[in-house]
XYZ file of C-alpha atoms in Angstrom:
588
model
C -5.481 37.255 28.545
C -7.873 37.984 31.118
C -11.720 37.159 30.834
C -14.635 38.922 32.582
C -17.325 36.895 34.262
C -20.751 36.780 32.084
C -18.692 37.245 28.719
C -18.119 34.411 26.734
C -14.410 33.022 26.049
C -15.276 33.421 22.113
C -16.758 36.913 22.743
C -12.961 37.879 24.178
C -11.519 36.360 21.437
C -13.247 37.817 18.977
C -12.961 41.445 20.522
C -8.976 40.519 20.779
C -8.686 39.642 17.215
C -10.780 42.649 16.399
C -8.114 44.877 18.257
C -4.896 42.595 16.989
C -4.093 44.782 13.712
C -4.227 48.169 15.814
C -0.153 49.439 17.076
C -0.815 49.848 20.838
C 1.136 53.317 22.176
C 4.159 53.052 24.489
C 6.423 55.555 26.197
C 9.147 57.183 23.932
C 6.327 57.387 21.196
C 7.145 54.081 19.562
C 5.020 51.875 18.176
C 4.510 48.183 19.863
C 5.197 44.672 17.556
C 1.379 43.965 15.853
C -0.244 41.863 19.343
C -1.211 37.876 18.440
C -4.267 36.276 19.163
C -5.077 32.687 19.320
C -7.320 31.084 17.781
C -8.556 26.879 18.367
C -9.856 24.624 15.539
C -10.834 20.521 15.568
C -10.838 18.261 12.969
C -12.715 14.793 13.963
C -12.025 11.881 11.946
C -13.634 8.959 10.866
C -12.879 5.603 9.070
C -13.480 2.462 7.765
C -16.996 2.684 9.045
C -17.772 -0.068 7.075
C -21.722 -0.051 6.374
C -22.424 0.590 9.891
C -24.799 2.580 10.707
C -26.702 1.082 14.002
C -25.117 -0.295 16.575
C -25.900 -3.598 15.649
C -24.702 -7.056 14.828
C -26.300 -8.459 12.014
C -25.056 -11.612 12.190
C -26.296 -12.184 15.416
C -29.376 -10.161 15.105
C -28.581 -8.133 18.193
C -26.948 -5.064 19.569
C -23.295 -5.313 19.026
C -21.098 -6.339 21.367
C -17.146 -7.617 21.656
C -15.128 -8.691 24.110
C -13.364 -5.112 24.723
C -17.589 -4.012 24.808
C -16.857 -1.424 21.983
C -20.081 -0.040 19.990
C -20.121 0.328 16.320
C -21.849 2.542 13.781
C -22.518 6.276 12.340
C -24.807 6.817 14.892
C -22.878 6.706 17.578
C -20.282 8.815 15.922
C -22.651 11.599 15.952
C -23.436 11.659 19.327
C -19.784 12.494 19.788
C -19.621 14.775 17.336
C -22.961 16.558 18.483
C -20.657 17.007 22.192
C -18.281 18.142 20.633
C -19.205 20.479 18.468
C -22.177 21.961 21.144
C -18.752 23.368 22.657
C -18.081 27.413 22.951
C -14.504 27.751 22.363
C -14.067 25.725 19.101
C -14.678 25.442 15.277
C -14.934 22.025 13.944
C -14.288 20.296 10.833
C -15.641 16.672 10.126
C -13.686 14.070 7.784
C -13.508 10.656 6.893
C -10.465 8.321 5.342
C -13.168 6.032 3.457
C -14.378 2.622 3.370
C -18.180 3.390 3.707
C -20.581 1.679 1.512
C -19.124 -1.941 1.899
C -18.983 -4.298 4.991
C -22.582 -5.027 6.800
C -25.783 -6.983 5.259
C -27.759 -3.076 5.519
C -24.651 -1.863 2.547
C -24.734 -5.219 0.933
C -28.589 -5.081 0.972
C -28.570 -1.460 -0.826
C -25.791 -2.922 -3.544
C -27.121 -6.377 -4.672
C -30.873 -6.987 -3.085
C -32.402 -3.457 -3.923
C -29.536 -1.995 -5.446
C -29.790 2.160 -5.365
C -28.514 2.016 -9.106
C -32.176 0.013 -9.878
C -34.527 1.651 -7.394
C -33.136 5.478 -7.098
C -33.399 4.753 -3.502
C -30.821 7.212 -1.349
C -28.261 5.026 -0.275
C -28.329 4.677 3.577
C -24.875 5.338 4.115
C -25.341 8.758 2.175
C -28.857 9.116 4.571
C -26.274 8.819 7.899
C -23.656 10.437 6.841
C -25.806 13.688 5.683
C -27.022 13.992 9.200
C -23.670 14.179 10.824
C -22.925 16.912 7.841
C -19.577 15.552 7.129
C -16.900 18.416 5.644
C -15.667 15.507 3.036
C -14.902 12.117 2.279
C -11.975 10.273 0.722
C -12.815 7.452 -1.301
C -11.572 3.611 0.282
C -11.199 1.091 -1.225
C -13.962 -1.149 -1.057
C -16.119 2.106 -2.346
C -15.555 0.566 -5.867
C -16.360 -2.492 -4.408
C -19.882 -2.552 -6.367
C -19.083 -0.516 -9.539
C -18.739 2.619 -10.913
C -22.818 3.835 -11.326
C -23.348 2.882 -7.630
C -20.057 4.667 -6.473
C -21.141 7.419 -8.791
C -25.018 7.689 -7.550
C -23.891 7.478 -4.031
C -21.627 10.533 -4.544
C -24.631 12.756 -6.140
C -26.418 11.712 -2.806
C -24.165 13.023 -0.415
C -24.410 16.675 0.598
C -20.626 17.179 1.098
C -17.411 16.139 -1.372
C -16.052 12.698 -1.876
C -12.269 12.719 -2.557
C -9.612 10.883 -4.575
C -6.623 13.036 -6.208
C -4.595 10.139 -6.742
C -7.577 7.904 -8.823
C -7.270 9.545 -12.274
C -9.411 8.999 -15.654
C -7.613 6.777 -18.280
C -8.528 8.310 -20.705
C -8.086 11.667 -20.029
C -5.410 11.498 -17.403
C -7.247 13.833 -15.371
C -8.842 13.233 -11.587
C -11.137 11.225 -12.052
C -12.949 12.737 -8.452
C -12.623 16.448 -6.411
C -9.268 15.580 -5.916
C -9.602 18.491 -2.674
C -11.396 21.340 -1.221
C -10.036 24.390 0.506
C -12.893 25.187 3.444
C -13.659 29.192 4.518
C -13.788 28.546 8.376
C -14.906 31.269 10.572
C -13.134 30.793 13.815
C -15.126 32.870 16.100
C -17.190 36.520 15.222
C -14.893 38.814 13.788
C -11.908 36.370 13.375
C -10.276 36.701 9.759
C -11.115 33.463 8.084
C -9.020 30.572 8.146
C -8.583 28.383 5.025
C -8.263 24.438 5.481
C -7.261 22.533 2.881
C -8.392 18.613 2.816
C -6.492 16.734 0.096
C -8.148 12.913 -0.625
C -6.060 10.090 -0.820
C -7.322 6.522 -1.876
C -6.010 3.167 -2.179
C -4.205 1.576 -4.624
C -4.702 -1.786 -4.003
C -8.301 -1.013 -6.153
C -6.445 -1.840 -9.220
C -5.843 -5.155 -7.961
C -8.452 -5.836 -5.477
C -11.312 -4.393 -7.927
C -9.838 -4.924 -11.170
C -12.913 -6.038 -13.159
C -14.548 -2.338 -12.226
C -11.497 -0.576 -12.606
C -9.590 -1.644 -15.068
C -8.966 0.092 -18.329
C -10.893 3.239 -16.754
C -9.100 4.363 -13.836
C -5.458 3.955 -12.707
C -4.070 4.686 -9.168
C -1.147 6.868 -8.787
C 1.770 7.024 -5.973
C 0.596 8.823 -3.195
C 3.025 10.451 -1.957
C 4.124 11.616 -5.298
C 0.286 12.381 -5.398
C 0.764 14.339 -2.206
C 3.603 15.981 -3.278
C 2.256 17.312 -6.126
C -1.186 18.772 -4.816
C -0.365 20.020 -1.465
C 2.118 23.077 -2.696
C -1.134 23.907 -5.179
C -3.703 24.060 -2.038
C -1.247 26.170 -0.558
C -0.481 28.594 -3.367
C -4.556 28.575 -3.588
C -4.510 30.105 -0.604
C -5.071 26.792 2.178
C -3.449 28.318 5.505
C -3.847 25.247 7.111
C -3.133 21.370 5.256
C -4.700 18.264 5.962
C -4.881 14.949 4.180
C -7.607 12.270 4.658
C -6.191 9.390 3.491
C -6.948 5.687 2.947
C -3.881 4.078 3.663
C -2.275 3.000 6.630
C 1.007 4.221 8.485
C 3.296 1.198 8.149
C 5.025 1.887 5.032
C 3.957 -2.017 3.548
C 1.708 -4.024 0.859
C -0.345 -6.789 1.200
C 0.965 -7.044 -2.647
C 3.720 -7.027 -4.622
C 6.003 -4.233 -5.899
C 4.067 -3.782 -9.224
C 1.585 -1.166 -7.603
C 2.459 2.173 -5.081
C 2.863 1.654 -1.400
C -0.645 0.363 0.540
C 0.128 1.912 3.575
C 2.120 5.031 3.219
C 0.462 8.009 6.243
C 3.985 7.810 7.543
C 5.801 8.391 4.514
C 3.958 11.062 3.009
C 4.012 12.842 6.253
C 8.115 12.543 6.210
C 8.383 13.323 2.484
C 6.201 15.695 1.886
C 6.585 19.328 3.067
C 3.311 21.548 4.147
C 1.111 19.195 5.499
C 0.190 19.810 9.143
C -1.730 16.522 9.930
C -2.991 13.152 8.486
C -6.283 11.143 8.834
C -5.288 7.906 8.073
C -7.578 4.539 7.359
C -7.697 1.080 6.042
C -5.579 -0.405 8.586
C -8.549 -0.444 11.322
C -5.804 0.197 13.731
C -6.728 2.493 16.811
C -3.645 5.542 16.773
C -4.738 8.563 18.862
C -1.479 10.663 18.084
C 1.389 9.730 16.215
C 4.424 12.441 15.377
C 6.505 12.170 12.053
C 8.883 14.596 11.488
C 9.034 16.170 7.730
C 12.325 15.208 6.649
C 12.236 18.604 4.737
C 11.293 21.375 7.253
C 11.884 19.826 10.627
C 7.865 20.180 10.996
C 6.233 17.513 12.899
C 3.273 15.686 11.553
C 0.055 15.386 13.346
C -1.208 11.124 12.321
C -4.198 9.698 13.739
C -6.362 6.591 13.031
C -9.999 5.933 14.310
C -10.154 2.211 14.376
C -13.276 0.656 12.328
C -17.106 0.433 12.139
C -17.414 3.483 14.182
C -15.764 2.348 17.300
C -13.301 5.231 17.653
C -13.708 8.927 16.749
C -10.310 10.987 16.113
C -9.602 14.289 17.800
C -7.624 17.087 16.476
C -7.040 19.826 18.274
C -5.000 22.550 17.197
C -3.698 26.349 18.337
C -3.139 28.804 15.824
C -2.085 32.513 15.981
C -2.958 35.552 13.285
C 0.441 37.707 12.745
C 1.117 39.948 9.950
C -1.737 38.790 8.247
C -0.556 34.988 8.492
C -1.724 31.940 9.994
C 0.554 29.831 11.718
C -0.223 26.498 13.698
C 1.341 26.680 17.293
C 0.285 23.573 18.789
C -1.057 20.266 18.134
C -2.251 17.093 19.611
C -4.595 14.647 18.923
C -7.008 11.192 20.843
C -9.304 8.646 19.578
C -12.661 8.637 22.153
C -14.645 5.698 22.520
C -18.108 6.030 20.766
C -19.399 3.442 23.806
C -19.463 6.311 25.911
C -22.458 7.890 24.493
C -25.752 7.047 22.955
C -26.997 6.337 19.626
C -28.029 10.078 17.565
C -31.881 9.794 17.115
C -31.579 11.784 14.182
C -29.394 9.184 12.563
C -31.522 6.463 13.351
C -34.048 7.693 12.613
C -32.978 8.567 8.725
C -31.853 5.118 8.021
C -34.663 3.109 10.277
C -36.599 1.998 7.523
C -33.431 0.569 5.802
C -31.965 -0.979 8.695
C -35.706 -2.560 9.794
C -35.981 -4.318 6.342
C -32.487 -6.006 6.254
C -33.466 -6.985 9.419
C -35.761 -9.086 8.069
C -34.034 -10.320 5.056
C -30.833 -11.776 7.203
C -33.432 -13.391 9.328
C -35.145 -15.632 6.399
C -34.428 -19.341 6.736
C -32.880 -21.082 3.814
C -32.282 -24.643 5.182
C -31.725 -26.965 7.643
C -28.783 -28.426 9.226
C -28.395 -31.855 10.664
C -26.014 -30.831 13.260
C -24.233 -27.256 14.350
C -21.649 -26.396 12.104
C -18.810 -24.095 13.383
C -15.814 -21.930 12.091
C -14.132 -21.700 15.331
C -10.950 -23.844 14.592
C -11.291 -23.549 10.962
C -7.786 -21.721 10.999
C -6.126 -24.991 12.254
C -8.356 -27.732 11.914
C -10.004 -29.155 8.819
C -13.580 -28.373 9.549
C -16.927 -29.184 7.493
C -17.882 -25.645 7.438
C -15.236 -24.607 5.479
C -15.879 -27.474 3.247
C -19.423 -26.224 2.712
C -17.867 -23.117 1.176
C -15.276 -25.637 -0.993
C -18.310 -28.098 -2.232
C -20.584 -25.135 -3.705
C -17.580 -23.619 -5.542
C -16.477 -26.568 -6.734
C -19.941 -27.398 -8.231
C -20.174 -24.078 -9.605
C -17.121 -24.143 -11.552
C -17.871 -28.095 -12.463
C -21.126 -27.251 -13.567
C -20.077 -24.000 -15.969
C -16.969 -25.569 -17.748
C -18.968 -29.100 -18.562
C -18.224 -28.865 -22.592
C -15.365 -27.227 -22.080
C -11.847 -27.809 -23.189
C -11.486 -27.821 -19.698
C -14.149 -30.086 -18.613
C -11.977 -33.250 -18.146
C -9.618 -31.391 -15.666
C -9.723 -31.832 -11.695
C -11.731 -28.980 -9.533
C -9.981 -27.921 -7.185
C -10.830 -25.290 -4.554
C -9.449 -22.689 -2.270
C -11.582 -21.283 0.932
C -10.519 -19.293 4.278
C -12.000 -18.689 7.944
C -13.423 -15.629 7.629
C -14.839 -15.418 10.828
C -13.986 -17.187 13.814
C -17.437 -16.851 15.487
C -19.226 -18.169 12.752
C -22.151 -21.084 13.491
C -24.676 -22.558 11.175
C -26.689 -23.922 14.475
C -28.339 -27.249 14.467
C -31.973 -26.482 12.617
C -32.684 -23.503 11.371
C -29.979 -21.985 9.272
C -30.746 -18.416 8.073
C -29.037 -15.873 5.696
C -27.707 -13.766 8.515
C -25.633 -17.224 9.246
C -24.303 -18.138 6.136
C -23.577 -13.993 5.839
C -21.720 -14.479 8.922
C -19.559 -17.433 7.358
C -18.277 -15.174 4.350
C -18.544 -12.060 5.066
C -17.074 -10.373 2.062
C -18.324 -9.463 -1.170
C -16.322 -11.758 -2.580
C -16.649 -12.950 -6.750
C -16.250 -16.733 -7.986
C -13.125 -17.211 -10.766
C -11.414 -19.994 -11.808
C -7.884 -20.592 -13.269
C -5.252 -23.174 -13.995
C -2.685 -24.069 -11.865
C 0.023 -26.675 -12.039
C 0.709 -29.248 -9.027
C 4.083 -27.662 -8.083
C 2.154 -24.250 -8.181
C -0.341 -25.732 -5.709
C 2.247 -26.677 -3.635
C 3.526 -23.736 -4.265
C 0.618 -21.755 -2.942
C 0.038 -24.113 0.176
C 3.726 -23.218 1.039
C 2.922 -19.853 1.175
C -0.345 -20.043 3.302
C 1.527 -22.129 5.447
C 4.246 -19.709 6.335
C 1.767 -17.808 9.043
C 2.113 -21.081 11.215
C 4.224 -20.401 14.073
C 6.496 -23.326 14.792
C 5.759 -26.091 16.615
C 8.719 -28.063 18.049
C 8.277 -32.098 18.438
C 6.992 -33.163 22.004
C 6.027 -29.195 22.564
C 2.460 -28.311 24.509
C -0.261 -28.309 21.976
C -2.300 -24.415 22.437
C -3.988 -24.357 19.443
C -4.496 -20.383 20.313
C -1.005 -20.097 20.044
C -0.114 -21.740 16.886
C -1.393 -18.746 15.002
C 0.501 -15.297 14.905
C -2.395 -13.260 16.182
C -1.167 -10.414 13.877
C -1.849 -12.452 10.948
C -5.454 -11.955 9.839
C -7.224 -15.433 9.596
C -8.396 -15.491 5.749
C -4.207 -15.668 5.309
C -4.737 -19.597 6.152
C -6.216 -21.060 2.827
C -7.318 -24.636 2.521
C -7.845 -26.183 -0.437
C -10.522 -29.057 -1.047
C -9.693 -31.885 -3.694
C -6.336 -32.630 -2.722
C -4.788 -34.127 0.494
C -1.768 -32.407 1.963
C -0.046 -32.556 5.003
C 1.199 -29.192 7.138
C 4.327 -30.428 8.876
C 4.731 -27.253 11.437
C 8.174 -28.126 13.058
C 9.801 -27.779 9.704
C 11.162 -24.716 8.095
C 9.012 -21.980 6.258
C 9.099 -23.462 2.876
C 9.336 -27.038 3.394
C 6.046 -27.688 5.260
C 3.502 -28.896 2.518
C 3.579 -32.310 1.508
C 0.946 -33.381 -1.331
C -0.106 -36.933 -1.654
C -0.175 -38.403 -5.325
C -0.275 -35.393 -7.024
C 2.438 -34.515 -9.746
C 4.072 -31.444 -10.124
C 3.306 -31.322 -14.016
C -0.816 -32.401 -13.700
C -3.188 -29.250 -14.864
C -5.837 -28.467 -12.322
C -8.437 -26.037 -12.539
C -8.855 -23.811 -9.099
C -11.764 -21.895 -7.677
C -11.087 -18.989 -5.978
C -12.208 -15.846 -4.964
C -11.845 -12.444 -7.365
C -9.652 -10.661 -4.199
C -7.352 -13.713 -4.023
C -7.109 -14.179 -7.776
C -6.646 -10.388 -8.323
C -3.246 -10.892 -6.103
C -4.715 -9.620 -2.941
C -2.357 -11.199 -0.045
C 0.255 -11.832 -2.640
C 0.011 -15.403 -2.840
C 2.060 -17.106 -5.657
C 0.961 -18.398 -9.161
C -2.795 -17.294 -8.389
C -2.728 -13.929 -10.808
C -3.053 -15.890 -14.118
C -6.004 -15.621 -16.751
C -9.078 -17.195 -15.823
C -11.052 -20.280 -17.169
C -14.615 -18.593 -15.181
C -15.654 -15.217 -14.754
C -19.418 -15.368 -14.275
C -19.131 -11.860 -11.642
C -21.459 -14.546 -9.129
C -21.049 -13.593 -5.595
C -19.731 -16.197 -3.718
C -22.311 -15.445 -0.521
C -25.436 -15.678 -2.728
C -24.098 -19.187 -4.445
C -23.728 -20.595 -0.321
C -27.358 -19.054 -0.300
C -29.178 -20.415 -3.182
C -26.923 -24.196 -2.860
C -28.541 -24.112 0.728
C -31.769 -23.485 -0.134
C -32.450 -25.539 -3.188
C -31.375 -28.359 -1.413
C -33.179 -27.200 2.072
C -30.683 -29.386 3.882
C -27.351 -28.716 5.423
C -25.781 -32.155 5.665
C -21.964 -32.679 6.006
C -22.307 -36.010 4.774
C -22.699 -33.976 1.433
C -19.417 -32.559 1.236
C -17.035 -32.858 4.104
C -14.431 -35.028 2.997
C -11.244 -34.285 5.734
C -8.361 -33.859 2.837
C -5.775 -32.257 5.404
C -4.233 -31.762 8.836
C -1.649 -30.448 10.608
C 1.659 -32.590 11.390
C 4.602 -32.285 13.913
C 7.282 -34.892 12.332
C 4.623 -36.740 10.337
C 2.725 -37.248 12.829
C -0.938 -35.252 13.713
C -1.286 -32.528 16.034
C -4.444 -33.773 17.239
C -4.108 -37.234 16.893
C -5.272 -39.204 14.196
């Protein structure tokens, strides 16, 4: 194809597709084969974006920053798209694989402070997102994380759909959400329109993870089966093009057992199911610019990509397609993630959610206590450190305090915490919300249940299978006796009993418990994820003894600041430590 100087690439285009249909004359009198033209489409792709909005840290109450420098945040991810779509030769779709309204202080702020469902306020994930004018969303996980009116409300706010074919009504065993939309996308004036279909995949792991919003209301099918069952119905609708935006990552496993569908299945719906030309893929918050999985079906090969987290990535989907006979077909495909720290923050964006953003602000930064001395998280993961016995003390009080009267009242507390977050600090003085926000930084629930003595063993064994192994008379690296792949709320401590982690001993031999007996009755506090059977950690799914729906954050919050004091004197009590042969890896 040859183009003139002064005339657009789209004007040729168009002009060629205009011509396409028309037979062109040859000698002999015959008629030529109909002439393709090609046309381009991208589809960007975002996920797991997690509340974030500026590029800001919170926690720190400054710009964000990590040790790779990446930038975080909607605003960002605008400026890219804004580039992107500013260019002459392309139409572009926008998408996103969920996980949106759960994960900074500004989305915890708008849930549980001044929740949206209270004050009609428009949430400012929906204020963002509208800017960017998003194509649709698929529902994540933690979506649910705050109930079904919020979830609901923030859905009428957004100007585009939010997606979820495999979450379907209980009671009427329909979709409970769009479960997809078929787009009309003009590729370029005159071009015959192009029909995308964008099925919506969410996680299973809900029914688990958010049980006490879920359950008995929604239920969360297979999806590839899921998949399989919607895609040939977007295509007999008309969808020339397939894509699925889906909340689950590509590595075919489950943080859980069998009992529920796959958690991560991109990979195999791509192989399984025929007519699907790519997959946005989320929840994993790995970075993937272009992975190829061949349909075991057709041959085909399927387009995967993943954008990281929090903003920091933004997928690219490029794709060739030719008009023939009146039929689309894709001819090429690739995709990248870019780096959202190569651009500035979209003023538009900011500006829509500065109001927001400038009064959490000023909520993370009120003061609730004091601390005698700085408290940190840093070796939490290997050492037994008063910080994470903060966390043990005001769970264990809360449970003491609501089962006094009880038939349970006369039973041990016991308690189960994790290192959340490795950088976390309560600094000598001042400690403010913002800190103890950055010590648990989920939206975790308080529960209780009973568990036996051999079933705390039990789960201690299983916590302290992520150890790597640690021969006698071997260097000490405390950075190496943890399996970097294994996320660091995987190494729960419990408070009120004293236990040794022998970690030069076999996977399943490593806990030894000190005057406790198998048979005794214990009651456990623990959060609603672990409880729920998120991490698959044995004997913990049972029926509670406490329920109360109290966010463990806010109890840290109000213990703090009704005492006004932070002392460790309070409530560390060392109860365990780790052990090469019986004896300590860091002495005594």
């Amino acid at each position: 194809m040859t183009f003139t100087p002064g005339v657009s690439r789209r004007a040729v285009l168009a002009a060629s597709a205009a011509s396409a249909a028309a037979p062109l004359a040859v000698s002999g009198g015959a008629a030529a084969a109909p002439k393709t033209t090609t046309y381009h489409l991208t589809v960007l792709g975002t996920s797991d974006t997690h509340g974030n909005v500026y590029n800001w840290d919170y926690y720190k109450d400054t710009e964000y920053d990590d040790s790779a420098h990446n930038d975080v945040g909607v605003a960002k991810l605008a400026s890219l798209v804004n580039q992107i779509r500013a260019e002459r030769d392309t139409t572009t779709l926008v998408l996103d694989a969920g996980d949106t309204i759960q994960g900074t202080p500004l989305a915890t702020y708008y849930a549980k402070q001044e929740p949206i469902t209270t004050t009609g306020a428009k949430h400012p994930m929906a204020r963002a997102m509208n800017v960017l004018h998003y194509d649709a969303v698929t529902l994540g996980n933690h979506e649910f994380n705050y109930g079904l009116p919020l979830l609901n409300l923030w859905i009428r706010q957004l100007g585009f759909p939010a997606l979820a074919a495999n979450a379907v009504d209980v009671r009427t065993g329909r979709p409970a959400f769009t479960p997809y939309v078929i787009k009309r996308v003009s590729l370029g004036r005159h071009a015959p329109t192009l029909r995308v279909g964008i099925l919506g995949l969410t996680n299973p792991g809900t029914a688990i993870w958010d049980r006490v919003h879920v359950e008995g209301r929604l239920r969360f099918e297979d999806l590839v089966a899921t998949a399989a069952k919607w895609v040939p119905i977007m295509r007999a609708r008309g969808a020339d093009v397939v894509l699925i935006s889906a909340h689950g990552g590509d590595s075919g496993t489950s943080s859980y057992g069998p009992e529920l569908p796959v958690e991560n299945p991109s990979a195999l719906i791509a192989e399984r199911v025929p007519g699907i030309d790519a997959i946005l893929f989320g929840h994993a918050h790995a970075d993937v610019p272009q992975r190829f999985v061949t349909n075991l079906a057709t041959g085909e090969q399927v387009l995967l990509s993943e954008p990281s987290r929090w903003g920091q990535r933004l997928t690219r989907m490029d794709f060739t397609l030719t008009r023939s006979r009146g039929r689309w077909t894709v001819t090429g495909k690739k995709s990248t993630t870019l780096n959202s720290n190569t651009v500035g923050e979209d003023p538009a964006v900011l500006a829509a959610v500065r109001a927001q953003h400038t009064r959490t602000v000023a909520y993370v930064n009120q003061v609730v206590a004091r601390s005698t001395v700085e408290l940190s998280a840093a070796e939490s993961r290997y050492r037994d450190t008063p910080i994470l016995d903060f966390i043990n003390r005001v769970q264990t009080d809360t449970v003491t305090a609501a089962l006094a009267g009880t038939e349970h009242a006369g039973l041990p507390v016991l308690s189960i915490a994790a290192p959340f977050s490795r950088t976390a600090v309560f600094p000598q003085g001042d400690v403010k919300i913002k800190d103890v926000a950055g010590l648990y930084i989920y939206d975790n629930t308080l529960e209780a249940v009973i568990l036996t003595g051999a079933e705390v063993k039990a789960y201690l064994e299983y916590s302290a299978k992520y150890f790597r192994t640690l021969a006698p008379g071997a260097p000490v690296v405390p950075a190496d006796l943890n399996d970097p792949a294994v996320p660091d709320y995987n190494y729960d401590v419990f408070s009120g009993v004293d236990y040794d982690i022998d970690i030069s001993r076999p996977v399943g031999e490593r806990i030894t418990l000190r005057g406790v007996d198998p048979a005794a009755r214990f009651v456990v506090a623990v959060n609603n994820y672990r409880r729920s059977g998120g991490g698959n950690f044995p004997g913990i799914v049972t029926g509670q003894v406490y329920n109360a729906q109290q966010e463990i954050r806010q109890l840290l919050i109000d213990w703090a600041q009704a005492r006004g004091v932070i002392d460790p004197a309070d409530f560390f009590v060392p109860n365990w430590r780790l052990v090469r042969a019986g004896e300590p890896v860091f002495g005594a």
